[in-house]
Short mmCIF file of C-alpha atoms and ligand atoms in Angstrom, two decimals:
data_model
loop_
_atom_site.label_atom_id
_atom_site.label_comp_id
_atom_site.label_asym_id
_atom_site.label_seq_id
_atom_site.Cartn_x
_atom_site.Cartn_y
_atom_site.Cartn_z
CA MET A 1 116.93 13.42 -99.23
CA ASP A 2 118.54 9.97 -98.30
CA ASN A 3 121.04 9.93 -95.60
CA PHE A 4 120.66 9.76 -92.28
CA SER A 5 124.56 10.98 -91.70
CA PHE A 6 123.17 14.51 -89.76
CA LEU A 7 122.16 12.64 -86.85
CA LYS A 8 125.62 12.55 -85.18
CA ASP A 9 124.39 16.39 -85.11
CA PHE A 10 122.05 15.51 -82.30
CA PRO A 11 122.77 15.82 -78.53
CA SER A 12 125.12 13.19 -77.58
CA SER A 13 122.23 12.90 -74.27
CA PHE A 14 119.13 13.34 -77.40
CA ILE A 15 117.17 8.78 -77.02
CA PHE A 16 116.90 7.34 -80.81
CA GLY A 17 114.34 4.74 -79.64
CA THR A 18 111.49 3.04 -81.56
CA ALA A 19 108.04 2.26 -80.17
CA THR A 20 105.24 -0.92 -81.07
CA SER A 21 101.64 -1.56 -78.73
CA SER A 22 100.65 -4.66 -77.28
CA TYR A 23 97.74 -5.26 -79.40
CA GLN A 24 98.84 -4.67 -82.85
CA ILE A 25 102.40 -6.92 -82.57
CA GLU A 26 102.21 -9.65 -79.48
CA GLY A 27 99.20 -12.59 -80.36
CA ASN A 28 96.74 -12.73 -77.63
CA GLN A 29 96.52 -16.33 -78.66
CA TYR A 30 99.30 -17.13 -76.88
CA GLY A 31 100.29 -16.94 -72.79
CA GLY A 32 96.13 -17.10 -72.06
CA CYS A 33 95.50 -13.49 -72.61
CA GLY A 34 92.06 -12.75 -72.25
CA LYS A 35 89.83 -10.99 -75.01
CA SER A 36 89.30 -7.10 -75.99
CA ILE A 37 87.73 -4.40 -77.22
CA TRP A 38 89.29 -4.85 -80.51
CA ASP A 39 88.74 -8.53 -81.08
CA ASP A 40 85.03 -8.04 -80.67
CA PHE A 41 85.54 -5.30 -83.19
CA ALA A 42 87.30 -6.85 -85.36
CA LYS A 43 84.30 -9.05 -85.23
CA ARG A 44 82.21 -6.74 -86.11
CA LYS A 45 83.07 -4.82 -88.57
CA LEU A 46 86.44 -5.72 -89.77
CA ASN A 47 85.53 -9.15 -91.14
CA GLY A 48 86.75 -10.89 -88.31
CA ILE A 49 90.66 -9.68 -88.80
CA ASP A 50 92.34 -9.00 -85.15
CA GLY A 51 95.25 -9.33 -83.56
CA LEU A 52 95.10 -12.91 -82.67
CA ASN A 53 98.30 -13.69 -83.93
CA ALA A 54 99.86 -10.37 -84.78
CA CYS A 55 103.50 -10.48 -84.86
CA ASN A 56 103.87 -12.70 -82.69
CA HIS A 57 106.14 -11.40 -80.86
CA TYR A 58 104.86 -13.19 -77.56
CA GLU A 59 107.37 -16.04 -78.78
CA TYR A 60 109.32 -14.06 -80.91
CA PHE A 61 109.91 -10.50 -77.96
CA GLU A 62 114.30 -11.39 -78.58
CA GLU A 63 113.92 -11.68 -82.01
CA ASP A 64 112.51 -8.59 -81.49
CA ILE A 65 114.91 -6.63 -78.79
CA LYS A 66 118.13 -7.29 -80.02
CA LEU A 67 116.50 -5.43 -83.51
CA ILE A 68 116.09 -2.83 -81.39
CA LYS A 69 119.63 -2.68 -79.25
CA ASP A 70 121.32 -4.49 -83.45
CA LEU A 71 120.17 -1.22 -84.98
CA GLY A 72 121.50 1.46 -82.30
CA PHE A 73 118.54 2.08 -80.46
CA ARG A 74 118.77 3.58 -76.89
CA ALA A 75 115.11 3.43 -75.53
CA TYR A 76 111.88 0.91 -76.09
CA ARG A 77 108.68 1.97 -75.93
CA PHE A 78 105.66 -0.29 -75.86
CA SER A 79 102.10 -0.68 -73.87
CA PHE A 80 101.46 -3.95 -70.83
CA SER A 81 98.15 -5.44 -72.28
CA TRP A 82 94.82 -5.33 -70.05
CA PRO A 83 93.68 -8.58 -70.35
CA ARG A 84 96.74 -10.01 -70.37
CA LEU A 85 97.42 -8.98 -67.50
CA TYR A 86 93.51 -9.43 -65.74
CA PRO A 87 92.10 -11.95 -68.46
CA GLU A 88 88.72 -12.90 -67.23
CA ASN A 89 88.18 -10.38 -63.91
CA ASN A 90 90.13 -7.35 -61.42
CA ARG A 91 91.35 -9.48 -59.03
CA GLU A 92 92.23 -12.48 -60.38
CA LEU A 93 96.13 -12.13 -62.30
CA ASN A 94 97.41 -14.59 -65.37
CA ASN A 95 100.95 -14.91 -64.64
CA GLU A 96 101.53 -16.42 -67.51
CA GLY A 97 101.40 -12.44 -68.24
CA VAL A 98 102.86 -10.93 -64.82
CA ASP A 99 105.26 -13.28 -66.31
CA PHE A 100 105.76 -12.49 -70.09
CA TYR A 101 106.38 -8.22 -68.87
CA HIS A 102 108.86 -9.78 -66.11
CA ARG A 103 110.98 -11.05 -68.91
CA LEU A 104 110.65 -8.40 -71.81
CA LEU A 105 111.12 -5.41 -69.60
CA ASP A 106 114.71 -7.54 -68.65
CA LYS A 107 115.50 -8.76 -71.81
CA ILE A 108 115.78 -4.88 -72.78
CA LEU A 109 117.33 -4.07 -70.22
CA GLU A 110 120.05 -6.76 -70.74
CA ASN A 111 119.78 -5.02 -74.09
CA GLY A 112 121.41 -1.76 -73.16
CA LEU A 113 117.40 -0.03 -73.70
CA GLU A 114 114.72 2.68 -71.58
CA PRO A 115 112.08 1.15 -71.87
CA PHE A 116 109.27 3.37 -71.85
CA PRO A 117 106.88 1.25 -71.51
CA THR A 118 102.83 2.90 -71.65
CA LEU A 119 99.99 1.78 -69.85
CA TYR A 120 97.17 2.29 -71.90
CA HIS A 121 97.05 1.19 -75.77
CA TRP A 122 93.71 1.02 -76.49
CA ASP A 123 93.65 -3.19 -76.10
CA LEU A 124 90.82 -2.36 -73.03
CA PRO A 125 89.21 -5.91 -71.60
CA ILE A 126 85.75 -7.33 -73.61
CA ARG A 127 84.34 -7.18 -70.73
CA PHE A 128 83.24 -3.26 -69.45
CA SER A 129 81.88 -2.67 -72.03
CA HIS A 130 79.31 -4.58 -70.45
CA ILE A 131 79.99 -1.80 -68.98
CA GLU A 132 79.42 1.08 -71.59
CA GLY A 133 83.39 1.19 -71.51
CA TRP A 134 85.58 4.41 -71.14
CA GLU A 135 81.66 6.49 -70.43
CA ASN A 136 81.16 5.03 -66.92
CA ARG A 137 83.67 6.46 -64.12
CA ASP A 138 84.05 2.85 -62.92
CA THR A 139 86.43 2.20 -65.78
CA CYS A 140 87.95 4.83 -64.52
CA LYS A 141 88.92 3.42 -60.94
CA HIS A 142 89.41 0.15 -62.52
CA PHE A 143 92.62 1.70 -64.69
CA ALA A 144 94.31 2.86 -61.33
CA ASP A 145 93.49 0.45 -59.56
CA PHE A 146 94.99 -1.49 -62.93
CA SER A 147 98.04 1.77 -63.16
CA TYR A 148 98.90 0.99 -59.34
CA PHE A 149 99.85 -2.79 -60.10
CA ILE A 150 102.17 -2.27 -63.02
CA SER A 151 104.86 0.32 -61.02
CA LYS A 152 104.18 -2.52 -58.06
CA GLN A 153 105.54 -5.15 -59.57
CA TYR A 154 107.43 -4.16 -62.89
CA GLY A 155 108.44 -0.16 -61.11
CA ASP A 156 111.40 -0.65 -60.26
CA LEU A 157 112.16 -1.55 -63.66
CA PHE A 158 111.56 1.65 -65.27
CA LYS A 159 112.00 5.44 -64.54
CA LYS A 160 108.80 6.77 -67.26
CA ILE A 161 105.72 5.80 -67.81
CA ALA A 162 102.77 7.79 -69.76
CA THR A 163 99.21 7.46 -68.88
CA ILE A 164 97.66 6.98 -72.48
CA ASN A 165 98.16 6.71 -75.97
CA GLU A 166 96.25 9.64 -77.23
CA PRO A 167 93.07 11.11 -75.62
CA TRP A 168 92.16 11.95 -78.50
CA CYS A 169 91.61 8.58 -80.62
CA VAL A 170 90.37 6.94 -77.77
CA SER A 171 87.38 8.87 -77.25
CA TRP A 172 86.05 10.35 -80.49
CA LEU A 173 87.68 7.73 -83.27
CA SER A 174 86.10 6.03 -81.85
CA HIS A 175 82.79 6.67 -79.82
CA TYR A 176 81.78 10.34 -82.85
CA LEU A 177 83.35 8.99 -86.11
CA GLY A 178 83.05 4.98 -85.19
CA GLU A 179 86.45 4.03 -86.64
CA HIS A 180 88.06 2.33 -83.54
CA ALA A 181 86.58 -0.23 -81.04
CA PRO A 182 83.92 0.53 -79.91
CA GLY A 183 83.12 1.75 -83.36
CA LYS A 184 80.06 3.98 -81.21
CA LYS A 185 78.99 7.38 -83.19
CA ASN A 186 77.20 9.86 -80.48
CA ILE A 187 77.76 12.39 -79.55
CA LYS A 188 77.52 11.92 -75.67
CA SER A 189 79.65 9.27 -75.07
CA ALA A 190 82.43 10.97 -77.71
CA THR A 191 82.20 14.20 -74.83
CA THR A 192 81.59 11.82 -72.27
CA THR A 193 85.05 9.11 -72.88
CA MET A 194 86.69 12.55 -73.64
CA HIS A 195 86.32 13.31 -70.12
CA ASN A 196 86.84 10.34 -68.24
CA ILE A 197 90.61 9.41 -70.84
CA LEU A 198 91.38 12.23 -69.53
CA LEU A 199 90.06 11.37 -65.54
CA ALA A 200 92.18 7.98 -65.76
CA HIS A 201 94.87 9.25 -66.78
CA GLY A 202 94.25 12.06 -63.67
CA TRP A 203 93.51 8.61 -61.58
CA SER A 204 96.61 6.77 -63.12
CA VAL A 205 98.84 9.21 -61.72
CA GLU A 206 97.67 9.79 -58.36
CA ALA A 207 98.39 5.73 -57.65
CA LEU A 208 101.56 5.83 -59.65
CA ARG A 209 102.80 8.29 -57.85
CA VAL A 210 102.13 6.42 -53.89
CA ASN A 211 104.14 3.84 -54.73
CA LYS A 212 107.35 5.72 -56.15
CA SER A 213 108.67 9.32 -57.88
CA HIS A 214 108.64 7.56 -61.26
CA GLU A 215 108.84 10.27 -64.06
CA ILE A 216 105.58 10.12 -65.62
CA GLY A 217 103.58 11.11 -69.06
CA ILE A 218 100.64 11.82 -70.94
CA VAL A 219 101.42 10.79 -75.39
CA LEU A 220 99.21 13.08 -76.93
CA ASN A 221 98.04 12.65 -81.11
CA ASN A 222 98.70 16.59 -83.10
CA GLN A 223 97.06 17.23 -86.14
CA TYR A 224 98.48 19.68 -87.77
CA ALA A 225 94.93 21.67 -89.30
CA GLU A 226 94.69 24.50 -92.09
CA PRO A 227 91.82 25.64 -93.82
CA LEU A 228 90.66 25.31 -96.70
CA ASP A 229 90.97 28.19 -97.99
CA GLN A 230 90.86 32.66 -96.23
CA GLN A 231 87.27 32.52 -95.95
CA ASP A 232 85.85 32.90 -92.85
CA GLU A 233 83.63 29.84 -92.54
CA ASN A 234 86.39 28.11 -93.56
CA ILE A 235 88.78 29.91 -90.15
CA ASN A 236 86.06 29.26 -87.69
CA ALA A 237 85.72 25.97 -88.45
CA THR A 238 89.68 24.86 -88.60
CA LYS A 239 89.87 26.21 -84.93
CA LEU A 240 87.07 24.62 -84.08
CA PHE A 241 89.08 21.46 -85.07
CA ASP A 242 91.87 22.51 -83.64
CA SER A 243 90.27 23.17 -80.65
CA ILE A 244 88.35 19.57 -80.25
CA HIS A 245 91.37 17.09 -80.91
CA ASN A 246 94.58 18.68 -80.42
CA ARG A 247 94.02 21.66 -77.97
CA TRP A 248 91.53 19.97 -75.70
CA PHE A 249 93.38 17.40 -73.92
CA SER A 250 96.44 19.78 -73.79
CA ASP A 251 94.31 22.37 -72.61
CA ALA A 252 93.05 19.76 -69.60
CA ILE A 253 96.25 18.18 -68.46
CA PHE A 254 98.52 22.08 -68.71
CA LYS A 255 95.76 24.55 -68.26
CA GLY A 256 92.93 22.46 -65.87
CA LYS A 257 89.91 23.76 -68.77
CA TYR A 258 88.66 22.93 -70.75
CA PRO A 259 89.18 25.63 -73.82
CA GLU A 260 86.04 27.40 -74.60
CA LEU A 261 85.99 26.64 -78.08
CA ALA A 262 84.52 23.71 -78.14
CA LEU A 263 82.84 23.60 -74.94
CA SER A 264 80.13 25.53 -77.11
CA VAL A 265 79.58 22.39 -78.60
CA LEU A 266 80.54 20.05 -76.03
CA GLU A 267 79.73 21.46 -72.56
CA LYS A 268 75.90 19.87 -73.05
CA HIS A 269 76.91 16.38 -73.63
CA LEU A 270 79.61 16.40 -71.42
CA PRO A 271 79.22 14.87 -67.70
CA GLU A 272 77.63 16.42 -65.19
CA ASN A 273 79.76 18.35 -62.76
CA TYR A 274 83.00 17.71 -64.58
CA GLU A 275 84.74 20.81 -63.21
CA ASN A 276 85.43 18.79 -60.11
CA ASP A 277 87.74 17.01 -62.22
CA LEU A 278 89.47 18.87 -63.74
CA LYS A 279 92.55 19.91 -60.75
CA LYS A 280 92.93 15.85 -61.26
CA ILE A 281 93.61 16.15 -64.75
CA SER A 282 95.74 18.10 -64.59
CA CYS A 283 97.75 16.97 -61.64
CA GLY A 284 101.71 17.52 -63.01
CA LEU A 285 103.72 15.53 -65.53
CA ASN A 286 107.37 15.02 -65.77
CA TRP A 287 107.03 14.60 -69.50
CA ILE A 288 104.72 15.20 -72.62
CA GLY A 289 105.02 12.44 -75.24
CA LEU A 290 103.75 13.50 -78.71
CA ASN A 291 103.07 11.39 -81.59
CA TYR A 292 102.93 13.60 -85.38
CA TYR A 293 101.63 12.05 -88.56
CA THR A 294 99.88 14.56 -90.81
CA ARG A 295 97.73 17.93 -91.07
CA SER A 296 94.10 18.20 -92.99
CA ILE A 297 92.66 20.83 -94.54
CA ILE A 298 89.84 21.83 -93.15
CA LYS A 299 87.02 23.38 -94.35
CA PHE A 300 82.99 24.26 -92.86
CA GLU A 301 80.35 21.54 -93.03
CA LYS A 302 76.69 21.60 -91.35
CA SER A 303 76.17 18.82 -89.12
CA GLU A 304 72.84 17.94 -87.06
CA ASP A 305 75.49 17.68 -83.66
CA ASN A 306 77.32 20.94 -84.65
CA ILE A 307 80.55 19.79 -85.73
CA ASN A 308 81.01 22.10 -88.47
CA TYR A 309 83.82 21.07 -90.10
CA LYS A 310 85.05 17.92 -92.29
CA THR A 311 88.49 17.16 -93.23
CA LEU A 312 89.78 16.47 -96.31
CA ARG A 313 93.31 15.69 -97.84
CA GLY A 314 95.73 17.74 -99.37
CA SER A 315 98.16 17.71 -102.45
CA LEU A 316 101.96 16.80 -100.90
CA LYS A 317 103.11 13.92 -101.38
CA LYS A 318 100.95 10.69 -98.65
CA THR A 319 102.38 7.55 -97.61
CA ASP A 320 99.99 4.55 -97.84
CA MET A 321 97.24 5.49 -94.88
CA ASP A 322 96.84 8.77 -97.76
CA TRP A 323 98.28 10.88 -95.03
CA GLU A 324 99.87 13.65 -96.31
CA PHE A 325 103.95 14.74 -95.64
CA PHE A 326 104.34 17.96 -93.99
CA PRO A 327 107.04 17.53 -90.94
CA LYS A 328 106.49 21.60 -90.19
CA GLY A 329 103.79 20.58 -88.27
CA LEU A 330 105.26 18.38 -86.09
CA SER A 331 107.78 20.99 -84.78
CA TYR A 332 104.54 23.88 -85.05
CA PHE A 333 103.57 21.54 -82.01
CA ILE A 334 106.89 21.08 -80.83
CA LYS A 335 106.98 25.76 -79.86
CA ARG A 336 102.78 25.55 -79.21
CA ILE A 337 103.42 23.47 -76.60
CA ASN A 338 106.71 24.81 -75.46
CA ASN A 339 105.01 28.09 -75.65
CA GLU A 340 101.44 27.77 -74.94
CA TYR A 341 101.75 25.36 -72.48
CA ASP A 342 105.01 24.24 -70.33
CA ASN A 343 107.90 25.84 -71.54
CA LYS A 344 110.15 23.39 -69.11
CA ILE A 345 108.54 20.23 -69.21
CA PRO A 346 110.82 17.77 -71.76
CA ILE A 347 109.34 16.08 -74.73
CA TYR A 348 109.32 13.01 -76.50
CA ILE A 349 108.78 12.84 -79.75
CA THR A 350 106.28 9.24 -78.98
CA GLU A 351 104.79 8.58 -82.82
CA ASN A 352 106.04 9.42 -86.42
CA GLY A 353 106.36 7.02 -89.65
CA MET A 354 104.52 5.98 -92.30
CA ALA A 355 103.37 3.17 -93.33
CA ASN A 356 104.22 2.36 -97.74
CA ASN A 357 103.54 -0.82 -99.67
CA ASP A 358 107.07 -2.73 -98.36
CA LYS A 359 107.54 -5.59 -101.01
CA LEU A 360 110.55 -7.86 -101.19
CA ASP A 361 112.26 -7.78 -103.09
CA SER A 362 114.14 -9.46 -105.79
CA ASN A 363 117.00 -10.45 -103.05
CA GLY A 364 114.78 -9.90 -100.54
CA GLU A 365 115.43 -6.38 -99.68
CA VAL A 366 113.52 -3.95 -98.90
CA ASN A 367 114.02 -0.89 -99.70
CA ASP A 368 111.72 2.20 -98.43
CA SER A 369 113.17 4.99 -99.67
CA ASP A 370 110.21 6.76 -98.86
CA ARG A 371 110.77 6.03 -95.45
CA ILE A 372 113.75 7.52 -95.01
CA GLU A 373 112.43 10.45 -96.59
CA PHE A 374 110.58 10.79 -94.07
CA PHE A 375 112.46 10.36 -90.98
CA ASN A 376 114.69 12.23 -92.46
CA LEU A 377 112.12 16.08 -92.51
CA HIS A 378 110.58 15.40 -89.43
CA LEU A 379 113.93 14.52 -87.93
CA ARG A 380 115.35 17.90 -89.82
CA GLU A 381 112.60 19.57 -88.29
CA ILE A 382 113.26 18.47 -84.54
CA LEU A 383 116.37 19.44 -84.39
CA ASN A 384 116.54 22.65 -85.11
CA CYS A 385 114.05 22.92 -82.65
CA ILE A 386 116.50 21.82 -80.47
CA ASN A 387 118.92 24.39 -81.89
CA GLU A 388 116.54 26.76 -81.16
CA GLY A 389 116.96 25.31 -77.57
CA LEU A 390 113.26 23.26 -76.97
CA PRO A 391 113.67 20.49 -74.94
CA VAL A 392 112.77 18.10 -77.46
CA MET A 393 114.60 14.48 -75.71
CA GLY A 394 114.03 12.01 -77.50
CA TYR A 395 112.18 9.81 -80.86
CA PHE A 396 110.56 7.07 -81.27
CA ALA A 397 110.68 5.53 -85.08
CA TRP A 398 107.29 4.62 -85.26
CA SER A 399 106.96 0.96 -85.46
CA LEU A 400 109.25 -1.18 -85.22
CA LEU A 401 107.19 -4.30 -87.38
CA ASP A 402 104.84 -4.15 -90.02
CA ASN A 403 102.20 -4.89 -87.37
CA TYR A 404 97.93 -5.02 -87.34
CA GLU A 405 97.32 -1.75 -87.61
CA TRP A 406 93.59 -1.15 -86.78
CA ALA A 407 90.75 -0.24 -88.78
CA PHE A 408 93.64 -1.72 -91.77
CA GLY A 409 94.28 -5.07 -90.16
CA TYR A 410 98.36 -6.08 -92.27
CA SER A 411 97.20 -4.18 -95.30
CA LYS A 412 99.47 -1.36 -94.02
CA ARG A 413 103.29 -1.41 -93.73
CA PHE A 414 104.67 0.40 -90.74
CA GLY A 415 107.25 -0.93 -89.27
CA LEU A 416 111.26 -0.03 -89.63
CA VAL A 417 111.28 -4.11 -89.99
CA TYR A 418 109.23 -6.14 -92.96
CA VAL A 419 107.10 -8.85 -91.32
CA ASP A 420 106.17 -12.02 -93.88
CA PHE A 421 102.72 -12.74 -90.74
CA ASP A 422 102.58 -16.35 -92.23
CA SER A 423 105.74 -17.32 -91.38
CA TYR A 424 106.80 -14.03 -89.02
CA LYS A 425 110.20 -13.87 -90.06
CA ARG A 426 111.37 -10.52 -89.73
CA VAL A 427 113.25 -8.82 -92.15
CA PRO A 428 115.28 -4.72 -91.77
CA LYS A 429 114.86 -2.31 -94.81
CA LYS A 430 115.82 -0.61 -95.81
CA SER A 431 116.03 2.68 -93.70
CA TYR A 432 116.35 0.11 -90.63
CA TYR A 433 119.62 -0.03 -91.82
CA GLU A 434 120.00 3.37 -92.81
CA PHE A 435 119.46 4.22 -88.78
CA SER A 436 121.94 1.66 -88.11
CA LYS A 437 124.70 2.36 -90.02
CA ASN A 438 124.96 6.32 -88.72
CA LEU A 439 123.73 5.39 -84.90
CA LEU A 440 126.14 3.11 -83.55
CA GLN A 441 128.53 5.54 -84.86
CA VAL A 442 127.44 8.41 -82.71
C1 FCB B 501 98.87 6.11 -83.48
C2 FCB B 501 98.63 4.54 -83.07
C3 FCB B 501 99.82 3.68 -83.22
C4 FCB B 501 99.99 3.56 -84.78
C5 FCB B 501 100.00 4.89 -85.56
C6 FCB B 501 100.25 4.81 -86.93
O1 FCB B 501 98.02 7.55 -84.45
O2 FCB B 501 99.44 5.59 -81.83
O3 FCB B 501 99.51 2.43 -82.14
O4 FCB B 501 98.23 3.01 -85.38
O5 FCB B 501 98.81 5.31 -85.08
#
């Protein structure tokens, strides 16, 4: 499990790349970037540990793009920062921000990489919190305008674009579990956001299509769920978890409806006449992005809101996030999209990777052999799917750099490249070299 020589068995058209997001790497003290809900959340809940500096990718982006190219990857998934482009209000652009993404895209293209931008990876401008953020449909309208702007301004420079990164995290994790910005714990807020974020996606697709024939996708994070045991109540709890976490979003996007089971507990919290939006939400996609990390073990547990489950961790090998290695879940979801939703849509694994407690050794190197094993196991699942004829077209390792891991600040290292957060020095890890050794020959 310690080498990637099997990468040569992937089709030559398969795209290997890496992914990042704006707030996690750019550093929002640079280039006139405005504040986002994450700055506010960091101040309130994370002892002020925020993305002010992050990896200072704003100044180091040329070096970072070169690292991607030198590794042998062919694509780069990144996100546009809304508050960098529109720091103060929804009308006045920050020219430094506009220029930054031009320079970034030029550099990506100059290095022969394919850009895979995402429009929203969680850094909602702070001004929207005064209107309850994604709980307000007006925010969705503004997002459509923002999408239109991106398409007009940069649309000639990329083919594929994703609207939203992980709508489950934007809604449930951030408004029901309270673990991400804005940190609410309210079922009505969560359910409203579960709908509105999909509406924002639908309106964004419409706005993008005004200008050009982009190849549009959305990025879903699917999490495998297994019942604690075979008792009926645990099996039913697992179905409810799956319905809220996974099927809510894919059913809406592909089938234009929400799953009955989730509706049985959430429908009363949805906005009035929500059904009228479902057509727009399921307006058709050119590709689907799947982020996959781990599984959860589910146990029945009664709750006031009728969300009667609790998630537990199993006993398999774990990452530094305490997430189990469970590669089978990745092929399970690839097959599920293909069998149950759309058997033609191109599937991209837009994130997959692990946090490791990486340290520089006495030679100044980082030996992240567990990460090599993790990638190895997941890539083998993908290769098996491809050999079975499933349309998996690309894979993006999360992440290029150690970065700001949201609620965990800088304590969780996901990078192929180690970052010293004081000096901004980048040191490629062993996993980086393992990829490059094999990809550069393909
Ligand atoms: C995903 C996020 C990404 C990163 C990884 C570890 O949920 O999209 O930004 O934090 O998890």
